[in-house]
Amino acid sequence: MSGLRNVSSNPHVRAKSTTASIMGTVLIALLPAAAFGVYNFGPRAALLILVSVAAAVLTEYLFERLCKKKVTVGDLSAAVTGLLLALNLPVSAPWWIPLLGSAFAILVVKLLFGGLGQNFMNPALAGRCFLLISFPAIMTNFDCDAYAGATPLAAVKAGESVNVMDMILGRTAGTIGETSMIAIVLGACILILAGVIDLKVPGSYIVSFTVFVALFASLTGRTVNGPYLSAQLAGGGLMLGAFFMATDYVTRPITKKGQYVYGVFLGFMTAVFRIFGAGAEGVSYAILLGNLLTPLIEKYTMPKCFGKGGERS
Amino acid sequence: MNKKESAFERLLNGIIVENPTFVLTLGMCPTLAVTTSAVNGLGMGLTTMAVLALSNLLISLLRNIIPDKVRIPAFIVIIASFVTVMQLLLEGFLPSLYEALGIYIPLIVVNCIILGRAEAYASKRPAVLSLFDGIGMGLGFSMALTCIGAVRELLGAGEVFGIRVMPASYVPVSIFVMAPGAFFVLAALTAGMNALKKAGEKRGRDMSRIRTGCDLDCARCGQSAGCTKPEKEG
C-alpha cells in the first residue's frame, strides 16, 4: 500500500538489469574461454586467473576504503577486468604479472579517472598494454609445457602454413583465453542471447577486418585464400577483442551509426597492424586507439533532436 | 605581493611554495622529456638554474632601460645568450651530459619558467632579490626533475644515479623510462605534493600561499576576474 503512495518524479518504469547483473553475465560468458584455457594450458592458467581477479577486486576495495568512497566491488566490473586481463596473458608469465597489470588497470586507468563509466580506455586492455610495453619479453613468450614455438599468427605472418582446425578448437599456443574460437563464440552467444551486447560492433569489426586484411595481404603480394583468412580470423585476440573488449559499454560509442564507424575503424587498424606492423598481433592497440576516438565519433554521429537542424526558417 | 620579500624567502618560494614543476606546472617539455634518469634530471635542472639566475639578474639590472614595448624580444636575447654560453660550457666540459640532453639544451631558451620569471618578477624587482628568485626557482626545478628522474630510473632500470639499488631479481618496469612513465611519475608526485599541502592545512598551518600559482601584479593581470588570490583585496 505504501508503495502505491510513493510520489516520485520520472522515470517510473525501470529496466531490471543492473551493472552487477550485466557484469555477472559477462563473467559467465567468459567462463568457457577461461575453462578451456585451464584445460589447454594446465593448472598454472587457473592460478594466473585467480591472482588477476583477486588483485583487481582487492585494488578497487582498498582504494575506495582508503579514500572513504563507496565500495563498488559488488558491481563485479573489477572482477570482469581482472578476468579479461588474465585471459590476455601467456601462461608462462610469472605470478606478479597479473598482480601488477590488474592493479594498474583498476587504479590508474579506472579509479583515478573517476571509477566505472569515467574511464576513457578499456582497463583490461590498457593493463595488458602496460605490461606489454614494460615486459615485452615476458608478455610474448608463448613457450609452455603444452606448446613450443610460434603462435599461429606469427607462423602465418612468417608465411608458414597452420592447422586451421586446431586454431578454431584452440589447441594452439597463445594467451590463456584467446586460443579457442569455439569457446569465445559460445560465450559471445550467451551475451547476445542475454541482450548484453549486440552484433553492431563485433559484426562490423570482424567483417571490415576480413575485407581489409584480404586487401592489404594481396597488396603485399600474399596469396589470399580460405585457409589464410580463416587463420587470420581464428588466430590471436580478434574474437576475444571483438566480442568482449570492443563491446565495453563505457569505451565504445553510444550512437548506432557511431558503433558501425567504430567497428570499421577497429577492423581497419587491426588489419594495418597485423599486415604492416612489426608484430603479428594488433587487436589491443587497435581497440585502445578506437577508445580514444570514441568521443569524436559520438560527436559526429549524434542523432539530431526532432525539430533541430535542417533549414532554418 | 607586499609581504616581506627577502633573499631567503625567495629561495623557499621557488623550492616549495611556488615550485615551478609541482605547483606552477611550468616547463613541462624538459620535465617530461629528459627525466629518464636522476643524473639527466639534475643536469637539466642545474643548467636551467644557471640560466635562470643569470638572466633574472641581468634583466633586473636592465629593467629601467628596456622599453616596455620590446621587452619580450629583449628578454629572449638575454636568455638565449646565457643558454648559448651554457651549451658551449656543457659541450666542452660535460660531453656525456651534453649528449644525453641533446636538443633540450637549446630549448631552454623557450622554457616558460625563465621567461615567466623574467616577465613576472625580474623586470619589476631589484637585482639581488631577482637573483635569489632565479636561484630558488632553479633549485625547485632541479629538485623536481631529480625526484622524477630518480623515481623513473628506480622503477624503470632498478638504479638511482647509475647505482644499482634494487635486488638482482627485480625485473625493471621499462615503461617508466619511456614517455608514458614520465606522465605517471609527474602526476603521482604532484598528487603527493598536494596531499602534503592538505595534511599541513589540517594541522592548522597557513598553506594558503601554496598553489596561488601567480606572482603577477594584480592591477596588470588579465585574469584578475577569476582570481582567488588573497592579496587581491589588499
mmCIF file of N, CA and C in Angstrom, chain B residues 53-150:
data_model
loop_
_atom_site.group_PDB
_atom_site.id
_atom_site.type_symbol
_atom_site.label_atom_id
_atom_site.label_comp_id
_atom_site.label_asym_id
_atom_site.label_seq_id
_atom_site.Cartn_x
_atom_site.Cartn_y
_atom_site.Cartn_z
ATOM 1 N N ALA B 53 69.055 32.113 -13.072
ATOM 2 C CA ALA B 53 69.620 33.076 -12.118
ATOM 3 C C ALA B 53 70.300 34.217 -12.856
ATOM 4 N N LEU B 54 71.118 33.900 -13.860
ATOM 5 C CA LEU B 54 71.864 34.942 -14.558
ATOM 6 C C LEU B 54 70.939 35.850 -15.362
ATOM 7 N N SER B 55 69.958 35.250 -16.056
ATOM 8 C CA SER B 55 69.070 36.089 -16.862
ATOM 9 C C SER B 55 68.189 36.941 -15.962
ATOM 10 N N ASN B 56 67.743 36.387 -14.822
ATOM 11 C CA ASN B 56 66.975 37.187 -13.870
ATOM 12 C C ASN B 56 67.794 38.391 -13.403
ATOM 13 N N LEU B 57 69.059 38.137 -13.079
ATOM 14 C CA LEU B 57 69.924 39.212 -12.596
ATOM 15 C C LEU B 57 70.079 40.298 -13.655
ATOM 16 N N LEU B 58 70.405 39.880 -14.873
ATOM 17 C CA LEU B 58 70.672 40.861 -15.920
ATOM 18 C C LEU B 58 69.403 41.628 -16.305
ATOM 19 N N ILE B 59 68.303 40.904 -16.391
ATOM 20 C CA ILE B 59 67.048 41.569 -16.764
ATOM 21 C C ILE B 59 66.645 42.559 -15.689
ATOM 22 N N SER B 60 66.865 42.183 -14.436
ATOM 23 C CA SER B 60 66.538 43.098 -13.348
ATOM 24 C C SER B 60 67.410 44.351 -13.410
ATOM 25 N N LEU B 61 68.699 44.157 -13.720
ATOM 26 C CA LEU B 61 69.587 45.318 -13.802
ATOM 27 C C LEU B 61 69.193 46.245 -14.946
ATOM 28 N N LEU B 62 68.687 45.632 -16.032
ATOM 29 C CA LEU B 62 68.355 46.417 -17.220
ATOM 30 C C LEU B 62 66.894 46.849 -17.253
ATOM 31 N N ARG B 63 66.152 46.580 -16.152
ATOM 32 C CA ARG B 63 64.700 46.724 -16.238
ATOM 33 C C ARG B 63 64.259 48.153 -16.522
ATOM 34 N N ASN B 64 65.085 49.135 -16.139
ATOM 35 C CA ASN B 64 64.668 50.516 -16.386
ATOM 36 C C ASN B 64 65.117 51.014 -17.759
ATOM 37 N N ILE B 65 65.940 50.263 -18.427
ATOM 38 C CA ILE B 65 66.441 50.680 -19.740
ATOM 39 C C ILE B 65 65.631 50.047 -20.859
ATOM 40 N N ILE B 66 65.189 48.787 -20.638
ATOM 41 C CA ILE B 66 64.464 48.081 -21.701
ATOM 42 C C ILE B 66 63.102 48.736 -21.909
ATOM 43 N N PRO B 67 62.794 49.184 -23.131
ATOM 44 C CA PRO B 67 61.480 49.777 -23.382
ATOM 45 C C PRO B 67 60.396 48.714 -23.229
ATOM 46 N N ASP B 68 59.264 49.111 -22.690
ATOM 47 C CA ASP B 68 58.209 48.157 -22.385
ATOM 48 C C ASP B 68 57.742 47.392 -23.615
ATOM 49 N N LYS B 69 57.690 48.115 -24.758
ATOM 50 C CA LYS B 69 57.106 47.500 -25.958
ATOM 51 C C LYS B 69 57.946 46.354 -26.492
ATOM 52 N N VAL B 70 59.241 46.424 -26.343
ATOM 53 C CA VAL B 70 60.089 45.373 -26.912
ATOM 54 C C VAL B 70 60.702 44.520 -25.806
ATOM 55 N N ARG B 71 60.018 44.450 -24.639
ATOM 56 C CA ARG B 71 60.659 43.750 -23.540
ATOM 57 C C ARG B 71 60.810 42.248 -23.806
ATOM 58 N N ILE B 72 59.788 41.648 -24.439
ATOM 59 C CA ILE B 72 59.869 40.188 -24.643
ATOM 60 C C ILE B 72 61.057 39.830 -25.547
ATOM 61 N N PRO B 73 61.196 40.467 -26.730
ATOM 62 C CA PRO B 73 62.382 40.162 -27.537
ATOM 63 C C PRO B 73 63.679 40.423 -26.770
ATOM 64 N N ALA B 74 63.706 41.519 -25.999
ATOM 65 C CA ALA B 74 64.922 41.817 -25.236
ATOM 66 C C ALA B 74 65.214 40.695 -24.243
ATOM 67 N N PHE B 75 64.169 40.224 -23.531
ATOM 68 C CA PHE B 75 64.373 39.124 -22.582
ATOM 69 C C PHE B 75 64.939 37.909 -23.311
ATOM 70 N N ILE B 76 64.348 37.619 -24.478
ATOM 71 C CA ILE B 76 64.748 36.388 -25.176
ATOM 72 C C ILE B 76 66.197 36.478 -25.628
ATOM 73 N N VAL B 77 66.610 37.681 -26.075
ATOM 74 C CA VAL B 77 68.010 37.837 -26.477
ATOM 75 C C VAL B 77 68.932 37.551 -25.281
ATOM 76 N N ILE B 78 68.567 38.095 -24.121
ATOM 77 C CA ILE B 78 69.389 37.872 -22.926
ATOM 78 C C ILE B 78 69.421 36.395 -22.563
ATOM 79 N N ILE B 79 68.220 35.787 -22.535
ATOM 80 C CA ILE B 79 68.145 34.374 -22.145
ATOM 81 C C ILE B 79 68.926 33.515 -23.138
ATOM 82 N N ALA B 80 68.737 33.792 -24.433
ATOM 83 C CA ALA B 80 69.399 32.978 -25.454
ATOM 84 C C ALA B 80 70.914 33.081 -25.340
ATOM 85 N N SER B 81 71.404 34.285 -24.989
ATOM 86 C CA SER B 81 72.851 34.429 -24.839
ATOM 87 C C SER B 81 73.364 33.514 -23.736
ATOM 88 N N PHE B 82 72.661 33.519 -22.588
ATOM 89 C CA PHE B 82 73.117 32.672 -21.483
ATOM 90 C C PHE B 82 73.001 31.199 -21.839
ATOM 91 N N VAL B 83 71.937 30.835 -22.574
ATOM 92 C CA VAL B 83 71.789 29.430 -22.967
ATOM 93 C C VAL B 83 72.942 29.021 -23.865
ATOM 94 N N THR B 84 73.329 29.902 -24.785
ATOM 95 C CA THR B 84 74.450 29.582 -25.668
ATOM 96 C C THR B 84 75.721 29.371 -24.853
ATOM 97 N N VAL B 85 75.931 30.246 -23.863
ATOM 98 C CA VAL B 85 77.109 30.094 -23.000
ATOM 99 C C VAL B 85 77.080 28.724 -22.322
ATOM 100 N N MET B 86 75.911 28.396 -21.739
ATOM 101 C CA MET B 86 75.799 27.122 -21.029
ATOM 102 C C MET B 86 76.004 25.943 -21.969
ATOM 103 N N GLN B 87 75.445 26.060 -23.168
ATOM 104 C CA GLN B 87 75.554 24.961 -24.130
ATOM 105 C C GLN B 87 77.019 24.695 -24.472
ATOM 106 N N LEU B 88 77.766 25.789 -24.722
ATOM 107 C CA LEU B 88 79.176 25.609 -25.080
ATOM 108 C C LEU B 88 79.966 25.059 -23.898
ATOM 109 N N LEU B 89 79.629 25.535 -22.684
ATOM 110 C CA LEU B 89 80.330 25.022 -21.498
ATOM 111 C C LEU B 89 80.077 23.526 -21.323
ATOM 112 N N LEU B 90 78.791 23.140 -21.467
ATOM 113 C CA LEU B 90 78.461 21.718 -21.304
ATOM 114 C C LEU B 90 79.172 20.880 -22.352
ATOM 115 N N GLU B 91 79.169 21.375 -23.591
ATOM 116 C CA GLU B 91 79.791 20.607 -24.670
ATOM 117 C C GLU B 91 81.278 20.420 -24.389
ATOM 118 N N GLY B 92 81.890 21.469 -23.792
ATOM 119 C CA GLY B 92 83.316 21.397 -23.538
ATOM 120 C C GLY B 92 83.676 20.552 -22.330
ATOM 121 N N PHE B 93 82.865 20.678 -21.259
ATOM 122 C CA PHE B 93 83.303 20.058 -20.002
ATOM 123 C C PHE B 93 82.506 18.832 -19.600
ATOM 124 N N LEU B 94 81.237 18.725 -20.023
ATOM 125 C CA LEU B 94 80.434 17.549 -19.653
ATOM 126 C C LEU B 94 79.830 16.934 -20.913
ATOM 127 N N PRO B 95 80.664 16.445 -21.818
ATOM 128 C CA PRO B 95 80.128 15.976 -23.103
ATOM 129 C C PRO B 95 79.084 14.876 -22.970
ATOM 130 N N SER B 96 79.184 14.037 -21.927
ATOM 131 C CA SER B 96 78.206 12.952 -21.823
ATOM 132 C C SER B 96 76.825 13.514 -21.491
ATOM 133 N N LEU B 97 76.784 14.497 -20.584
ATOM 134 C CA LEU B 97 75.506 15.133 -20.259
ATOM 135 C C LEU B 97 74.979 15.888 -21.478
ATOM 136 N N TYR B 98 75.908 16.534 -22.197
ATOM 137 C CA TYR B 98 75.530 17.279 -23.398
ATOM 138 C C TYR B 98 74.852 16.348 -24.390
ATOM 139 N N GLU B 99 75.418 15.154 -24.555
ATOM 140 C CA GLU B 99 74.837 14.165 -25.466
ATOM 141 C C GLU B 99 73.450 13.743 -24.981
ATOM 142 N N ALA B 100 73.342 13.501 -23.665
ATOM 143 C CA ALA B 100 72.089 12.969 -23.123
ATOM 144 C C ALA B 100 70.961 13.992 -23.234
ATOM 145 N N LEU B 101 71.272 15.273 -23.002
ATOM 146 C CA LEU B 101 70.211 16.287 -23.011
ATOM 147 C C LEU B 101 69.870 16.723 -24.430
ATOM 148 N N GLY B 102 70.848 16.659 -25.319
ATOM 149 C CA GLY B 102 70.590 16.882 -26.739
ATOM 150 C C GLY B 102 69.880 18.190 -27.052
ATOM 151 N N ILE B 103 68.799 18.077 -27.799
ATOM 152 C CA ILE B 103 68.078 19.251 -28.296
ATOM 153 C C ILE B 103 67.482 20.064 -27.154
ATOM 154 N N TYR B 104 67.349 19.446 -25.972
ATOM 155 C CA TYR B 104 66.676 20.156 -24.882
ATOM 156 C C TYR B 104 67.536 21.246 -24.261
ATOM 157 N N ILE B 105 68.843 21.282 -24.576
ATOM 158 C CA ILE B 105 69.654 22.404 -24.082
ATOM 159 C C ILE B 105 69.310 23.698 -24.820
ATOM 160 N N PRO B 106 69.395 23.740 -26.159
ATOM 161 C CA PRO B 106 68.959 24.975 -26.824
ATOM 162 C C PRO B 106 67.508 25.323 -26.521
ATOM 163 N N LEU B 107 66.698 24.322 -26.251
ATOM 164 C CA LEU B 107 65.279 24.611 -25.983
ATOM 165 C C LEU B 107 65.056 25.288 -24.640
ATOM 166 N N ILE B 108 66.100 25.375 -23.805
ATOM 167 C CA ILE B 108 65.947 26.099 -22.541
ATOM 168 C C ILE B 108 65.538 27.543 -22.824
ATOM 169 N N VAL B 109 65.924 28.068 -23.991
ATOM 170 C CA VAL B 109 65.555 29.442 -24.360
ATOM 171 C C VAL B 109 64.062 29.661 -24.227
ATOM 172 N N VAL B 110 63.296 28.660 -24.661
ATOM 173 C CA VAL B 110 61.845 28.848 -24.652
ATOM 174 C C VAL B 110 61.194 28.202 -23.432
ATOM 175 N N ASN B 111 62.002 27.845 -22.422
ATOM 176 C CA ASN B 111 61.432 27.312 -21.193
ATOM 177 C C ASN B 111 60.590 28.402 -20.532
ATOM 178 N N CYS B 112 59.312 28.090 -20.289
ATOM 179 C CA CYS B 112 58.422 29.152 -19.835
ATOM 180 C C CYS B 112 58.713 29.577 -18.406
ATOM 181 N N ILE B 113 59.449 28.766 -17.644
ATOM 182 C CA ILE B 113 59.806 29.222 -16.297
ATOM 183 C C ILE B 113 60.684 30.471 -16.406
ATOM 184 N N ILE B 114 61.663 30.422 -17.309
ATOM 185 C CA ILE B 114 62.629 31.511 -17.400
ATOM 186 C C ILE B 114 61.956 32.788 -17.884
ATOM 187 N N LEU B 115 61.212 32.670 -18.988
ATOM 188 C CA LEU B 115 60.525 33.860 -19.496
ATOM 189 C C LEU B 115 59.479 34.332 -18.485
ATOM 190 N N GLY B 116 58.828 33.362 -17.824
ATOM 191 C CA GLY B 116 57.815 33.712 -16.837
ATOM 192 C C GLY B 116 58.402 34.497 -15.678
ATOM 193 N N ARG B 117 59.529 34.050 -15.156
ATOM 194 C CA ARG B 117 60.154 34.774 -14.037
ATOM 195 C C ARG B 117 60.664 36.136 -14.500
ATOM 196 N N ALA B 118 61.176 36.208 -15.727
ATOM 197 C CA ALA B 118 61.645 37.494 -16.227
ATOM 198 C C ALA B 118 60.490 38.479 -16.295
ATOM 199 N N GLU B 119 59.381 38.022 -16.853
ATOM 200 C CA GLU B 119 58.226 38.900 -17.043
ATOM 201 C C GLU B 119 57.554 39.215 -15.714
ATOM 202 N N ALA B 120 57.364 38.187 -14.885
ATOM 203 C CA ALA B 120 56.555 38.378 -13.684
ATOM 204 C C ALA B 120 57.365 38.926 -12.525
ATOM 205 N N TYR B 121 58.664 38.685 -12.501
ATOM 206 C CA TYR B 121 59.402 39.072 -11.307
ATOM 207 C C TYR B 121 60.588 39.978 -11.603
ATOM 208 N N ALA B 122 61.535 39.464 -12.403
ATOM 209 C CA ALA B 122 62.798 40.185 -12.524
ATOM 210 C C ALA B 122 62.631 41.561 -13.148
ATOM 211 N N SER B 123 61.640 41.720 -14.032
ATOM 212 C CA SER B 123 61.506 43.011 -14.701
ATOM 213 C C SER B 123 60.904 44.076 -13.793
ATOM 214 N N LYS B 124 60.563 43.687 -12.546
ATOM 215 C CA LYS B 124 59.948 44.675 -11.655
ATOM 216 C C LYS B 124 60.628 44.764 -10.310
ATOM 217 N N ARG B 125 61.638 43.928 -10.068
ATOM 218 C CA ARG B 125 62.199 43.835 -8.732
ATOM 219 C C ARG B 125 63.688 44.129 -8.743
ATOM 220 N N PRO B 126 64.220 44.498 -7.571
ATOM 221 C CA PRO B 126 65.655 44.777 -7.509
ATOM 222 C C PRO B 126 66.510 43.549 -7.836
ATOM 223 N N ALA B 127 67.756 43.820 -8.180
ATOM 224 C CA ALA B 127 68.609 42.790 -8.751
ATOM 225 C C ALA B 127 68.864 41.623 -7.802
ATOM 226 N N VAL B 128 69.180 41.923 -6.515
ATOM 227 C CA VAL B 128 69.557 40.832 -5.610
ATOM 228 C C VAL B 128 68.381 39.882 -5.402
ATOM 229 N N LEU B 129 67.196 40.474 -5.176
ATOM 230 C CA LEU B 129 66.023 39.617 -4.996
ATOM 231 C C LEU B 129 65.771 38.769 -6.235
ATOM 232 N N SER B 130 65.940 39.386 -7.415
ATOM 233 C CA SER B 130 65.702 38.647 -8.653
ATOM 234 C C SER B 130 66.678 37.500 -8.797
ATOM 235 N N LEU B 131 67.933 37.771 -8.420
ATOM 236 C CA LEU B 131 68.931 36.706 -8.494
ATOM 237 C C LEU B 131 68.507 35.528 -7.627
ATOM 238 N N PHE B 132 68.089 35.849 -6.377
ATOM 239 C CA PHE B 132 67.708 34.765 -5.477
ATOM 240 C C PHE B 132 66.401 34.108 -5.916
ATOM 241 N N ASP B 133 65.517 34.899 -6.519
ATOM 242 C CA ASP B 133 64.301 34.301 -7.071
ATOM 243 C C ASP B 133 64.669 33.273 -8.136
ATOM 244 N N GLY B 134 65.619 33.651 -8.997
ATOM 245 C CA GLY B 134 66.056 32.721 -10.040
ATOM 246 C C GLY B 134 66.680 31.475 -9.452
ATOM 247 N N ILE B 135 67.533 31.676 -8.425
ATOM 248 C CA ILE B 135 68.177 30.519 -7.810
ATOM 249 C C ILE B 135 67.132 29.621 -7.147
ATOM 250 N N GLY B 136 66.176 30.250 -6.438
ATOM 251 C CA GLY B 136 65.132 29.468 -5.768
ATOM 252 C C GLY B 136 64.314 28.669 -6.754
ATOM 253 N N MET B 137 63.845 29.345 -7.802
ATOM 254 C CA MET B 137 63.063 28.655 -8.833
ATOM 255 C C MET B 137 63.886 27.541 -9.473
ATOM 256 N N GLY B 138 65.154 27.850 -9.747
ATOM 257 C CA GLY B 138 66.028 26.857 -10.366
ATOM 258 C C GLY B 138 66.233 25.656 -9.467
ATOM 259 N N LEU B 139 66.398 25.919 -8.154
ATOM 260 C CA LEU B 139 66.562 24.815 -7.211
ATOM 261 C C LEU B 139 65.295 23.961 -7.162
ATOM 262 N N GLY B 140 64.146 24.650 -7.125
ATOM 263 C CA GLY B 140 62.875 23.917 -7.113
ATOM 264 C C GLY B 140 62.747 23.044 -8.343
ATOM 265 N N PHE B 141 63.104 23.611 -9.495
ATOM 266 C CA PHE B 141 63.036 22.877 -10.757
ATOM 267 C C PHE B 141 64.007 21.693 -10.732
ATOM 268 N N SER B 142 65.246 21.954 -10.260
ATOM 269 C CA SER B 142 66.243 20.878 -10.211
ATOM 270 C C SER B 142 65.777 19.754 -9.301
ATOM 271 N N MET B 143 65.237 20.134 -8.126
ATOM 272 C CA MET B 143 64.798 19.106 -7.190
ATOM 273 C C MET B 143 63.677 18.279 -7.785
ATOM 274 N N ALA B 144 62.724 18.968 -8.422
ATOM 275 C CA ALA B 144 61.597 18.252 -9.014
ATOM 276 C C ALA B 144 62.078 17.294 -10.089
ATOM 277 N N LEU B 145 62.952 17.788 -10.972
ATOM 278 C CA LEU B 145 63.432 16.944 -12.067
ATOM 279 C C LEU B 145 64.255 15.775 -11.552
ATOM 280 N N THR B 146 65.044 16.045 -10.509
ATOM 281 C CA THR B 146 65.846 14.953 -9.950
ATOM 282 C C THR B 146 64.942 13.902 -9.324
ATOM 283 N N CYS B 147 63.903 14.366 -8.600
ATOM 284 C CA CYS B 147 62.963 13.414 -7.989
ATOM 285 C C CYS B 147 62.306 12.557 -9.071
ATOM 286 N N ILE B 148 61.762 13.225 -10.105
ATOM 287 C CA ILE B 148 61.087 12.475 -11.171
ATOM 288 C C ILE B 148 62.073 11.508 -11.819
ATOM 289 N N GLY B 149 63.285 12.022 -12.115
ATOM 290 C CA GLY B 149 64.292 11.173 -12.748
ATOM 291 C C GLY B 149 64.656 9.988 -11.871
ATOM 292 N N ALA B 150 64.776 10.235 -10.562
ATOM 293 C CA ALA B 150 65.175 9.154 -9.656
ATOM 294 C C ALA B 150 64.098 8.077 -9.600
#
